[in-house]
mmCIF file of C-alpha atoms and ligand atoms in Angstrom:
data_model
loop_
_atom_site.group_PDB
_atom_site.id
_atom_site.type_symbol
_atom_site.label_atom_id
_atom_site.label_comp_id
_atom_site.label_asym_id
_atom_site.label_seq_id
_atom_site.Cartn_x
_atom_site.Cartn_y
_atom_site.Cartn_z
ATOM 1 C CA UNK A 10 -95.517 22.594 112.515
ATOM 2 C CA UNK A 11 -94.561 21.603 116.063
ATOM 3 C CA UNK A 12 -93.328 24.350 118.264
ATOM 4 C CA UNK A 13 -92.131 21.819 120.743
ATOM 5 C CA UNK A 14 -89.076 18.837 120.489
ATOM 6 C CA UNK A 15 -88.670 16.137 122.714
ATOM 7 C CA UNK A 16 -84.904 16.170 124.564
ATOM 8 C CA UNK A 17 -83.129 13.301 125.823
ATOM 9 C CA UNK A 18 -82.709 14.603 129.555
ATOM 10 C CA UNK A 19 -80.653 11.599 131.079
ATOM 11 C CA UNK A 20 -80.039 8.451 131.102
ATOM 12 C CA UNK A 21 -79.214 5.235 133.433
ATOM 13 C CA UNK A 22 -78.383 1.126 132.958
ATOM 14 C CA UNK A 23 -78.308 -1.528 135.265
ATOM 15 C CA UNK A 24 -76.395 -4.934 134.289
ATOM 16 C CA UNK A 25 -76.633 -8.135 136.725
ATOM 17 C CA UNK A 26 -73.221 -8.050 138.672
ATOM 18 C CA UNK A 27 -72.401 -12.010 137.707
ATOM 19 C CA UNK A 28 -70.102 -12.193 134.453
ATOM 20 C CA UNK A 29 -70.064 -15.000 131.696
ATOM 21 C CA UNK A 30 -66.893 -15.182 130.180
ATOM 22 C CA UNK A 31 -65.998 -16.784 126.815
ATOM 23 C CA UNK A 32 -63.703 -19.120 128.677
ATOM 24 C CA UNK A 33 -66.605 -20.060 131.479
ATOM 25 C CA UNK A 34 -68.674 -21.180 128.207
ATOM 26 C CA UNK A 35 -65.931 -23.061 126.533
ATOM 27 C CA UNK A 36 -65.905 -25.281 129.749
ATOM 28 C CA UNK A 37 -69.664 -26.364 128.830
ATOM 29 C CA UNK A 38 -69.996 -26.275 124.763
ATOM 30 C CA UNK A 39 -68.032 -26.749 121.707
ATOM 31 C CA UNK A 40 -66.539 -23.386 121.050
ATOM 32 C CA UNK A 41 -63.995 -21.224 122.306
ATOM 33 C CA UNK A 42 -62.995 -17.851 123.384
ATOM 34 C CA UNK A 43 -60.783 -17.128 120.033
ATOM 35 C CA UNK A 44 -63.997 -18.038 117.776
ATOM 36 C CA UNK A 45 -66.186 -15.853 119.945
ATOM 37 C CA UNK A 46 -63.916 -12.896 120.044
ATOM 38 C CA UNK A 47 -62.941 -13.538 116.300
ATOM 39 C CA UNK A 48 -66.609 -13.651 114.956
ATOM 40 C CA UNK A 49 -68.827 -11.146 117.242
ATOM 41 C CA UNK A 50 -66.503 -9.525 119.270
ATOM 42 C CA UNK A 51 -67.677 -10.706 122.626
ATOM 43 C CA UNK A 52 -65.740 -10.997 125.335
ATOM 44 C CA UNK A 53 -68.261 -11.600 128.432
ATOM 45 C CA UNK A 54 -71.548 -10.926 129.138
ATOM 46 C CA UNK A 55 -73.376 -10.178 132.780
ATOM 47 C CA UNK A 56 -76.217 -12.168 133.098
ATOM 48 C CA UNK A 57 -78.769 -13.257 136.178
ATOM 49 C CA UNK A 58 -77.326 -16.709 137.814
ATOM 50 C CA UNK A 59 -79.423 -19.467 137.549
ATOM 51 C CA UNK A 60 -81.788 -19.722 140.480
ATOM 52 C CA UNK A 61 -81.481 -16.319 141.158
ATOM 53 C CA UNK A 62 -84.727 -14.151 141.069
ATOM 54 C CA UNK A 63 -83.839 -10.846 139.356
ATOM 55 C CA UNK A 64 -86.825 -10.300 136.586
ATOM 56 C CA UNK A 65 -86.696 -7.589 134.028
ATOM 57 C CA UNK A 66 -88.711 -4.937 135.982
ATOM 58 C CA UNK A 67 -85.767 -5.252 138.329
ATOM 59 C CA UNK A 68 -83.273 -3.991 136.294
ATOM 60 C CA UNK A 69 -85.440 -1.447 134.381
ATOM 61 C CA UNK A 70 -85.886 -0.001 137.676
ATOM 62 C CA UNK A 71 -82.923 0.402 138.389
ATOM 63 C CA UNK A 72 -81.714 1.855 135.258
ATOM 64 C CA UNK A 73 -84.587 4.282 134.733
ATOM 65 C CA UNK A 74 -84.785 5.317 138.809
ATOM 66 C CA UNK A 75 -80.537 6.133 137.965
ATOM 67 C CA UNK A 76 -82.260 8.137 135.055
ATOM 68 C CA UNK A 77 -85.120 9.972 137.143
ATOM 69 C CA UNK A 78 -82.185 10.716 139.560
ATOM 70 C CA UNK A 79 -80.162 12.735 136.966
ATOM 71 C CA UNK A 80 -82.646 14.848 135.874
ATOM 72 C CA UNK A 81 -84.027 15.889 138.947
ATOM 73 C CA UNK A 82 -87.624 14.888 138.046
ATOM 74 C CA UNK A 83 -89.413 12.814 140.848
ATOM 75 C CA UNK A 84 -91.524 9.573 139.811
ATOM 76 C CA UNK A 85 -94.876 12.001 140.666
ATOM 77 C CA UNK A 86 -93.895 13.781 137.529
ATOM 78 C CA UNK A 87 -93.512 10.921 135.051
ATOM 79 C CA UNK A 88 -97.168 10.812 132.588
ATOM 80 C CA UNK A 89 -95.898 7.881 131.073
ATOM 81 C CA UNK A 90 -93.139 4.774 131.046
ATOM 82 C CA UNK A 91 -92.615 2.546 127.678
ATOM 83 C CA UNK A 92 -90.876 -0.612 127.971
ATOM 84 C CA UNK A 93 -89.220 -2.149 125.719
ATOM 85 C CA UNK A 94 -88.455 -5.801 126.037
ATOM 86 C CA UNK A 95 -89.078 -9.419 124.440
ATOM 87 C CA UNK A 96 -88.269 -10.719 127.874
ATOM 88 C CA UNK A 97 -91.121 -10.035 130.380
ATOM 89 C CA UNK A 98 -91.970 -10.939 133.505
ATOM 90 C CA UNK A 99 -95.605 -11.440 132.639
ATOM 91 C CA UNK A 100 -97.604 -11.447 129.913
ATOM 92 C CA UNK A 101 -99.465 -9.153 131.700
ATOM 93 C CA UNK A 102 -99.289 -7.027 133.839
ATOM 94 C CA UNK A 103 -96.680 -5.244 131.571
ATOM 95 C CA UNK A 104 -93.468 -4.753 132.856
ATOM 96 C CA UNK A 105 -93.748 -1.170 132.379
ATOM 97 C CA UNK A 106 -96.570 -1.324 135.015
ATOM 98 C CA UNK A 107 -94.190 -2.774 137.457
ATOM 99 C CA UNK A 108 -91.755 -0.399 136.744
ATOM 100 C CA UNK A 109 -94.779 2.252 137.466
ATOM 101 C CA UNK A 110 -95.233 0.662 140.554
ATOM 102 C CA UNK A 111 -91.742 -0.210 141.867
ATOM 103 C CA UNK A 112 -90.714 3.744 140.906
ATOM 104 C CA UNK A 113 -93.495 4.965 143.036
ATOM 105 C CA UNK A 114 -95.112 6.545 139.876
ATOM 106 C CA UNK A 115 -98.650 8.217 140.764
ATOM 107 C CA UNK A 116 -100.869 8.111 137.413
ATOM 108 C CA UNK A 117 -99.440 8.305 133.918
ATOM 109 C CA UNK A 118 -99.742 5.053 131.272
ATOM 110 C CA UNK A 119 -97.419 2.552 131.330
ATOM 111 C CA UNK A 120 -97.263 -0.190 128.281
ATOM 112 C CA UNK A 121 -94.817 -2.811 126.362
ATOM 113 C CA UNK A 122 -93.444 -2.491 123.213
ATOM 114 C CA UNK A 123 -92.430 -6.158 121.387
ATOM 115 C CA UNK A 124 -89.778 -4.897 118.528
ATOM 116 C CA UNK A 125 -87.264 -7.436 119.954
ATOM 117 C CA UNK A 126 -84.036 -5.800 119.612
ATOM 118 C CA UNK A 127 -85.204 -2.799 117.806
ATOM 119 C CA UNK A 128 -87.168 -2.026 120.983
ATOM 120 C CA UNK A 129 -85.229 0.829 121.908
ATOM 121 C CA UNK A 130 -85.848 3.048 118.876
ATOM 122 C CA UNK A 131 -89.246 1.646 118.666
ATOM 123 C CA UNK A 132 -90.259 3.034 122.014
ATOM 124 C CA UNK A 133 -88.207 6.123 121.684
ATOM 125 C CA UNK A 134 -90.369 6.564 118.358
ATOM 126 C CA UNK A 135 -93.915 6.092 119.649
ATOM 127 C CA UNK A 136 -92.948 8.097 122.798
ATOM 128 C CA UNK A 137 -91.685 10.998 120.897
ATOM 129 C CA UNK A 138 -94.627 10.991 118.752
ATOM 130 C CA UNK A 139 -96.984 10.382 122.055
ATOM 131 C CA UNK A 140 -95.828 13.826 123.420
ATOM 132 C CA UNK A 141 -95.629 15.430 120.406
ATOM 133 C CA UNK A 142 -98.967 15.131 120.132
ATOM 134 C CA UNK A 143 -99.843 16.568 123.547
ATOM 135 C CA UNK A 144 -100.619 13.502 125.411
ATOM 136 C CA UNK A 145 -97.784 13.472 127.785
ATOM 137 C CA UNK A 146 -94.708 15.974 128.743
ATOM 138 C CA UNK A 147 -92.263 13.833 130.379
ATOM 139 C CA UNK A 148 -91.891 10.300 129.772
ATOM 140 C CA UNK A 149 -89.197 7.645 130.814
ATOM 141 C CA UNK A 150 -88.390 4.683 127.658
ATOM 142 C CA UNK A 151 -86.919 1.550 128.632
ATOM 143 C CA UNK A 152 -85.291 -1.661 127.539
ATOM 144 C CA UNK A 153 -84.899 -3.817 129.949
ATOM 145 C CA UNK A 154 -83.695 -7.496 128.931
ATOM 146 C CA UNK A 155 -83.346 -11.242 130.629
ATOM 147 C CA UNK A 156 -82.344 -12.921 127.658
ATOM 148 C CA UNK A 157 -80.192 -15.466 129.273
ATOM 149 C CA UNK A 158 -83.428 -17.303 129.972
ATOM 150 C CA UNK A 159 -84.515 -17.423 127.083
ATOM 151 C CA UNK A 160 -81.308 -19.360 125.345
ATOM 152 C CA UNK A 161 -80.871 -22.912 124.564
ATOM 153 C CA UNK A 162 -77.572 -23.175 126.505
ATOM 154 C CA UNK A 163 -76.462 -25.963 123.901
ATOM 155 C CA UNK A 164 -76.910 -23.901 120.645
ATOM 156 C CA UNK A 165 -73.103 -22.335 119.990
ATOM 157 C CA UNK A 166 -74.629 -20.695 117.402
ATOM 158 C CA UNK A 167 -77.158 -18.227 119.490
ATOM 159 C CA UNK A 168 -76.198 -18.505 123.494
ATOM 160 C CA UNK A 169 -72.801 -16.971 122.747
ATOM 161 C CA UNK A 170 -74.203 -13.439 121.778
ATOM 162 C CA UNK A 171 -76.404 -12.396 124.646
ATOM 163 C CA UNK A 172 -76.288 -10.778 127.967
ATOM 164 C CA UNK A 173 -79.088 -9.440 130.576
ATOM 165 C CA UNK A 174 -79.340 -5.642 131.329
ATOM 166 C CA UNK A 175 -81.159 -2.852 130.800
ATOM 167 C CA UNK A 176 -80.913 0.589 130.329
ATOM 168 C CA UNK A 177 -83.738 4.107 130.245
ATOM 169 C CA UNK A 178 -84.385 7.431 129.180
ATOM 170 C CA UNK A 179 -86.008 10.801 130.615
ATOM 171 C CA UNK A 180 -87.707 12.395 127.635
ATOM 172 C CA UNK A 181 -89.211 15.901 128.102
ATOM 173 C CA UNK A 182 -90.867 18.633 125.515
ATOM 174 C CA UNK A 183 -88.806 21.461 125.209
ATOM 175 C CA UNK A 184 -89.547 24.721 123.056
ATOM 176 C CA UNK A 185 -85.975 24.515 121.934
ATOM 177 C CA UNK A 186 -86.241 23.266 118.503
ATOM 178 C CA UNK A 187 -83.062 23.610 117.814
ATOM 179 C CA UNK A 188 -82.481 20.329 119.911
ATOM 180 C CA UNK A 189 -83.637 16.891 121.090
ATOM 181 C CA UNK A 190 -84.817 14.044 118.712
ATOM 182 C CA UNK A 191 -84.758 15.363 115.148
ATOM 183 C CA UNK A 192 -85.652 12.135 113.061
ATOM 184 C CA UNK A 193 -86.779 8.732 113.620
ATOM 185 C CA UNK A 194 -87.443 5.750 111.022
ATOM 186 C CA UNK A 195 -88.991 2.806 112.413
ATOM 187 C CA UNK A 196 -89.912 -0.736 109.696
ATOM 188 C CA UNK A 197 -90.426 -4.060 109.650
ATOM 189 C CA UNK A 198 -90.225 -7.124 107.560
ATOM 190 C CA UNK A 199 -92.706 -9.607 108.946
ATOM 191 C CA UNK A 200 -92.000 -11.853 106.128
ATOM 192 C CA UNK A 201 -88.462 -12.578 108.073
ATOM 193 C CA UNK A 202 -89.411 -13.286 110.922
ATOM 194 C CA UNK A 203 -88.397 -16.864 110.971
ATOM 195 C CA UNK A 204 -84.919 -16.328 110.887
ATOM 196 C CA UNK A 205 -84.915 -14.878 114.277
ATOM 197 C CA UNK A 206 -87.556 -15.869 116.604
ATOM 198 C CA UNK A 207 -89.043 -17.023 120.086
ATOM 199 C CA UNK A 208 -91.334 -19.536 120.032
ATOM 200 C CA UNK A 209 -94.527 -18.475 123.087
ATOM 201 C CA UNK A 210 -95.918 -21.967 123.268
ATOM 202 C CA UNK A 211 -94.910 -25.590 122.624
ATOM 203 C CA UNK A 212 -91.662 -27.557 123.336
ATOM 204 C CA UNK A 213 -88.795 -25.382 121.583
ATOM 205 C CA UNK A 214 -89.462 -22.031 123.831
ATOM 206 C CA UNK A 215 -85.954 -20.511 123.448
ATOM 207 C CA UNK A 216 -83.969 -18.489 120.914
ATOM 208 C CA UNK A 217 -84.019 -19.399 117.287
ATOM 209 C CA UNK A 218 -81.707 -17.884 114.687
ATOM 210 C CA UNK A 219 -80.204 -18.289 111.255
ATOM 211 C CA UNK A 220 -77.285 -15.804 112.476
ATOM 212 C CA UNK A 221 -76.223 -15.599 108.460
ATOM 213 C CA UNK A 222 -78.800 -14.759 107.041
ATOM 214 C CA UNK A 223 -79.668 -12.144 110.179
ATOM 215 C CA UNK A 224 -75.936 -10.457 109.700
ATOM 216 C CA UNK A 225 -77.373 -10.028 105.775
ATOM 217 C CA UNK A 226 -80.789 -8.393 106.766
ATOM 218 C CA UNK A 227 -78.874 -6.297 109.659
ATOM 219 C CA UNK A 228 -76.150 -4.655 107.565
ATOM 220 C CA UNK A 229 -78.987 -3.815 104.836
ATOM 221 C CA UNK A 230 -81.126 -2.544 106.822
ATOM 222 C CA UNK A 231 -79.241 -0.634 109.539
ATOM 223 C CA UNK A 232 -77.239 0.873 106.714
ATOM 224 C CA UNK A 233 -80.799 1.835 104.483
ATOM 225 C CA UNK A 234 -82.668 3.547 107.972
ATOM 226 C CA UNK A 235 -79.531 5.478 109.057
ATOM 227 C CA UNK A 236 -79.284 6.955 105.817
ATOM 228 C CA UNK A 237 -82.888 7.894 105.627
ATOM 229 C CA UNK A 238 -83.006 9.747 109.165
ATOM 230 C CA UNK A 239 -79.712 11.822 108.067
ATOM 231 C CA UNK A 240 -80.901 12.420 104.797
ATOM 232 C CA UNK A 241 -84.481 13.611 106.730
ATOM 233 C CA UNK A 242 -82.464 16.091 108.975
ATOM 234 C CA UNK A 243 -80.554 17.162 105.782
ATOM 235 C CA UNK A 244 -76.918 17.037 107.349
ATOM 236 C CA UNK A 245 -74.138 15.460 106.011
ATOM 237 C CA UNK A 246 -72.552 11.853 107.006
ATOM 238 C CA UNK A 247 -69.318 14.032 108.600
ATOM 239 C CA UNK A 248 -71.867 15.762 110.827
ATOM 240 C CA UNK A 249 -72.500 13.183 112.915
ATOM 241 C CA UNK A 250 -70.366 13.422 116.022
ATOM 242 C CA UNK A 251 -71.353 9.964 117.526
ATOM 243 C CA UNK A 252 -72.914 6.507 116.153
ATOM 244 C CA UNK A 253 -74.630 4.441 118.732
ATOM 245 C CA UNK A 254 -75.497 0.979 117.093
ATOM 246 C CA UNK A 255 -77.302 -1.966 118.546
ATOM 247 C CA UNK A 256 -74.431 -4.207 119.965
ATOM 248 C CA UNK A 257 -75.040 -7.673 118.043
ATOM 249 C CA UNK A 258 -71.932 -8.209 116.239
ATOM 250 C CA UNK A 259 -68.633 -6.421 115.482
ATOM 251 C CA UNK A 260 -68.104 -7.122 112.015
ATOM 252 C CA UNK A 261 -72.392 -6.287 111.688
ATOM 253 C CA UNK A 262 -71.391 -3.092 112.861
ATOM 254 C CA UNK A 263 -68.207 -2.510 110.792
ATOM 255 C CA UNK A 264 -69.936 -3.211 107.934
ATOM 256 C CA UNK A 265 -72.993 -0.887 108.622
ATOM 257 C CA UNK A 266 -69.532 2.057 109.279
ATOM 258 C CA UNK A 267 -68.336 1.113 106.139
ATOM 259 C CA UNK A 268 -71.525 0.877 103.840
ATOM 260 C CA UNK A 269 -72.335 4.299 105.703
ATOM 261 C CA UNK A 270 -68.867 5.797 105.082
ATOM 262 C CA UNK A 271 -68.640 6.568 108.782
ATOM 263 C CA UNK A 272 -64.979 6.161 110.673
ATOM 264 C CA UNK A 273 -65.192 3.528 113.721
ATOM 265 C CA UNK A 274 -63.530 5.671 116.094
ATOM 266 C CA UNK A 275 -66.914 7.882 116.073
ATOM 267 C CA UNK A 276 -68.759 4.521 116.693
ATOM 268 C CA UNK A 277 -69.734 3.612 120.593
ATOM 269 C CA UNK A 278 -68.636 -0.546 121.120
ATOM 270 C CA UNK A 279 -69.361 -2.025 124.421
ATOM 271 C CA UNK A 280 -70.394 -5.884 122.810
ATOM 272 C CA UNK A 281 -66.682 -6.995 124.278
ATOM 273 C CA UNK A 282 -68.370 -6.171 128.117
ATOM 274 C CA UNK A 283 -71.823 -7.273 127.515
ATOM 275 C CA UNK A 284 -72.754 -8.604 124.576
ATOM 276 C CA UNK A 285 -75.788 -8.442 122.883
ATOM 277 C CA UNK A 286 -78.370 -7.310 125.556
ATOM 278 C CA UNK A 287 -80.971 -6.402 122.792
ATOM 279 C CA UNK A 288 -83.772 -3.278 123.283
ATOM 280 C CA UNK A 289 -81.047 -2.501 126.296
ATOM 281 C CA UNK A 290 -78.291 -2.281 124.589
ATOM 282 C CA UNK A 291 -78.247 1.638 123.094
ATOM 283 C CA UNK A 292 -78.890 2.437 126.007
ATOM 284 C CA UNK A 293 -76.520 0.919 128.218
ATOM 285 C CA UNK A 294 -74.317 2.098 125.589
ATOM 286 C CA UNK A 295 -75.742 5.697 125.639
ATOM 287 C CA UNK A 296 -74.720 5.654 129.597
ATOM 288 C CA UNK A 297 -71.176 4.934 129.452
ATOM 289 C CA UNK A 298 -70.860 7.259 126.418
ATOM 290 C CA UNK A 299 -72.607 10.360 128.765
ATOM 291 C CA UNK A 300 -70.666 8.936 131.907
ATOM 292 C CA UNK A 301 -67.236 9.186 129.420
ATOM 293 C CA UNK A 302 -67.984 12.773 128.472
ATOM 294 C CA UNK A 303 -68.616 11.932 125.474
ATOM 295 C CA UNK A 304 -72.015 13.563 124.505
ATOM 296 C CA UNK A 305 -71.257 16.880 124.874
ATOM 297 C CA UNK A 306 -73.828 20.258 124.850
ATOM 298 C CA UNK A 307 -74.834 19.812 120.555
ATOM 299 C CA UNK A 308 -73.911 16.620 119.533
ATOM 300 C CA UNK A 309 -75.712 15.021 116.943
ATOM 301 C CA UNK A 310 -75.885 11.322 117.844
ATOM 302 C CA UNK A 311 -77.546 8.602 115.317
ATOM 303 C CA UNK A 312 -79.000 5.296 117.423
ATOM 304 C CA UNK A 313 -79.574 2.038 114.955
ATOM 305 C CA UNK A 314 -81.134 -1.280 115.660
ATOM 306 C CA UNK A 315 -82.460 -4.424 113.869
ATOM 307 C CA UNK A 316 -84.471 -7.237 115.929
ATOM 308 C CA UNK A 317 -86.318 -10.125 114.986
ATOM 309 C CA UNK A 318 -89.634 -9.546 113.224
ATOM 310 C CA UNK A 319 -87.711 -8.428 111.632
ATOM 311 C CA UNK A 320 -87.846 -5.028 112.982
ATOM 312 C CA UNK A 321 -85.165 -2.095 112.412
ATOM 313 C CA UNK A 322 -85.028 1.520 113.349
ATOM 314 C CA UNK A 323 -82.865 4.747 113.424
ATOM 315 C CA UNK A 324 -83.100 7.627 115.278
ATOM 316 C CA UNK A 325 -80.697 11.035 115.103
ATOM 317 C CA UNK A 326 -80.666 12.880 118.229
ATOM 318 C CA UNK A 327 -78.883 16.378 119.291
ATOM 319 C CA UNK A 328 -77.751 16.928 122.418
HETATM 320 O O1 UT7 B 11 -79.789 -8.647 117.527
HETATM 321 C C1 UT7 B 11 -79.874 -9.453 116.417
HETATM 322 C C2 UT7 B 11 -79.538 -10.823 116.892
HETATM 323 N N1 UT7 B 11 -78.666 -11.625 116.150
HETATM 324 C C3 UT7 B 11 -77.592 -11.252 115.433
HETATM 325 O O2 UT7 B 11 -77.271 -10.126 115.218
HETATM 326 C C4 UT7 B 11 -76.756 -12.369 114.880
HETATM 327 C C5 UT7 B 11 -76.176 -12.066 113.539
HETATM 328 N N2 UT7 B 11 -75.305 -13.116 113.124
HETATM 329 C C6 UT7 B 11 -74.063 -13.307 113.633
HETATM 330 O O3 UT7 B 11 -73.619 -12.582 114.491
HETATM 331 C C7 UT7 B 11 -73.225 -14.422 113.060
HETATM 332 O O4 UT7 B 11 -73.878 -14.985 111.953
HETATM 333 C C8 UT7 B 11 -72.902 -15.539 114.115
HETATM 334 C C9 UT7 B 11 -71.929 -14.999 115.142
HETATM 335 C C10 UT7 B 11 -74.165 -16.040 114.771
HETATM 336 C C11 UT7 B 11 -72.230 -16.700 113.396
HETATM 337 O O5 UT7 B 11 -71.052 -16.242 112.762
HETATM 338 P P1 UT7 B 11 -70.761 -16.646 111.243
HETATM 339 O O6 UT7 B 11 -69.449 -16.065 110.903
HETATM 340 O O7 UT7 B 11 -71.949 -16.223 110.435
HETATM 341 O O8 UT7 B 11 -70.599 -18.204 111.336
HETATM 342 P P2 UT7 B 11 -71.447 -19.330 110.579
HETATM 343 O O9 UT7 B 11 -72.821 -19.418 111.146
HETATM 344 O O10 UT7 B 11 -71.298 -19.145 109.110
HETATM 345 O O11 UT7 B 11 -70.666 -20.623 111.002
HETATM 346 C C12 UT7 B 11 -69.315 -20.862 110.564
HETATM 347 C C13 UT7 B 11 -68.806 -22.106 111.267
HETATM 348 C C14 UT7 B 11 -69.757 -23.300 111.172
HETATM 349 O O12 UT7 B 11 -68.975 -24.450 111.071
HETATM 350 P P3 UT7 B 11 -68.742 -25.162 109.647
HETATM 351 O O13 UT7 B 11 -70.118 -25.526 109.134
HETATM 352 O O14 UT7 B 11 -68.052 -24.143 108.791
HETATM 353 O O15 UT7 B 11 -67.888 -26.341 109.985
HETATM 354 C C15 UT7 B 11 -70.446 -23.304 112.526
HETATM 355 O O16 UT7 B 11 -70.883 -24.581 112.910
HETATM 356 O O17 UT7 B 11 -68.632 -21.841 112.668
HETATM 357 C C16 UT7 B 11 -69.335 -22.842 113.427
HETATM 358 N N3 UT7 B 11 -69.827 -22.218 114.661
HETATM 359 C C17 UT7 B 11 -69.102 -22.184 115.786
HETATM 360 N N4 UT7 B 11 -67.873 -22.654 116.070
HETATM 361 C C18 UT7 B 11 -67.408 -22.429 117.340
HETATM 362 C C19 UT7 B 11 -70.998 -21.578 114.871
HETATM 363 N N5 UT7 B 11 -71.048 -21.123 116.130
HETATM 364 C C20 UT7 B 11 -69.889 -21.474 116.715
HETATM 365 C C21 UT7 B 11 -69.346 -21.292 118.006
HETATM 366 N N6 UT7 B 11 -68.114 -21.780 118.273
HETATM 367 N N7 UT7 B 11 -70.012 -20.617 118.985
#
């Protein structure tokens, strides 16, 4: 038995200033604002102008150095960074090593994590367990995103939903165990992961998806994890003070409330402002919900995610 639990100690997100509106896209594709807003909930996204050289290291930077900055803990102190993104700069070196490097880290591990937009739990997961077992005491986790270069800007049916950003973590072992992350379930489906992909090689390198069949797998599956991770802590549905889903899709994530039995006004929804900015988008969400007041000195907070992969993963977190 662990004497130790790992605490969420702060958080920061970074988004690219330059906004995407529905209306700017309906001036380039066949769509419109009332079908967007209608069928995800989007309203505008921030994303990197074209031309402009903003890379993800940039942004998880600057939402992890906010994070550093919060907690009082200087880069020296950091033993190790996790990244989570689908959309680095390099296939190597990592962007976590640039992050390293641009936060003036000294020593520590730094490494990606591909869970597409699970990525955030994912990370969170393997870092938790990383100083649970002793091999680091404070770590930062980040997703950091450019998806908007990854889109075929003439599929309506995928460049709608997605937005640049990113957003980080501070986690540190505490001997309070009466806090910090209290469950985490992290799967995959690898036998689905041609209904949401990213080709690396060949002529068709941008965003594939068949969004139905995703909605489907996402309901299922954020609904079947969240479940599990309460049912591991052994509290009840009504104890949760705050549900931070993934931001993909409004009605994905009314349906997850109501398969869940869980109210919406407990539920954190930022996809009108930025749409769906993948492993950065609990996160950024996570920021404005600390920045609000919202998570307060013991709330119990339950993170869920699905990504391509397909990859899904819950987390349930006391403040
Ligand atoms: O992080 C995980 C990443 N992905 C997701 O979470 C995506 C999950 N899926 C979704 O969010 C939804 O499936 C979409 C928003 C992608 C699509 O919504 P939908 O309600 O499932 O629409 P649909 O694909 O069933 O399409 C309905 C109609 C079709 O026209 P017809 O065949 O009925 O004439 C589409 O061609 O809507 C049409 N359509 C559009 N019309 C205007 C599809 N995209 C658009 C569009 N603007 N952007």
């Amino acid at each position: 038995m662990n004497s130790k639990r790992v605490q969420i100690l702060s958080v920061g997100s970074s988004v690219p200033e330059a906004v995407l509106t529905n209306k700017d896209i309906e001036s380039f594709l066949d769509t419109s604002d009332e079908w967007i807003t209608v069928r995800t909930g989007i309203k505008q996204r921030h994303i990197i102008p074209k031309g402009e050289d903003i890379s993800a290291a940039d942004l998880g930077t600057q939402a992890a150095s906010q994070a550093l900055k919060k907690a009082d803990i200087e880069p020296q102190d950091v033993d190790g960074i996790v990244c989570a993104t689908f959309t680095p700069d390099y296939f190597f070196p990592s962007t976590a090593c640039r992050i390293q490097a641009a936060l003036g880290c000294k020593g520590g591990f730094a490494f990606d994590i591909s869970a597409a937009c699970a990525g955030f739990v994912y990370a969170l997961t393997v870092a938790n367990n990383m100083i649970l077992c002793g091999q680091a005491k404070t770590m930062i986790v980040v997703g950091s995103e450019i998806i908007s270069k990854t889109l075929d800007w003439t599929d309506r049916n995928s460049c709608i939903l997605f937005g640049d950003g990113a957003g980080a973590v501070v986690l540190q072992a505490k001997d309070d165990l009466s806090k910090g992350i209290m469950a985490s379930h992290i799967e995959s489906d690898g036998n689905l992961g041609d209904i949401l992909k990213l080709p690396a090689w060949g002529d068709k390198r941008f965003m594939q998806m068949r969004g139905n069949e995703v909605f489907k797998h996402a309901v299922r599956l954020m609904s079947d994890t969240s479940a599990r991770v309460i049912k591991q802590t052994g509290i009840g549905i009504n104890d949760i003070d705050l549900l931070i889903p993934h931001q993909a899709n409004i009605r994905i994530i009314r349906a997850v409330a109501d398969s869940l039995g869980f109210p919406m006004e407990k539920i954190i929804v930022n996809l009108d402002e930025y749409g769906n900015t993948s492993s950065a988008s609990i996160p950024i969400a996570l920021n404005e919900a600390w920045d609000d007041g919202l998570i307060k000195e013991g709330a119990k907070v339950l993170f869920t995610c699905l990504g391509g992969g397909v990859t899904v993963g819950s987390a349930l977190v006391y403040f």
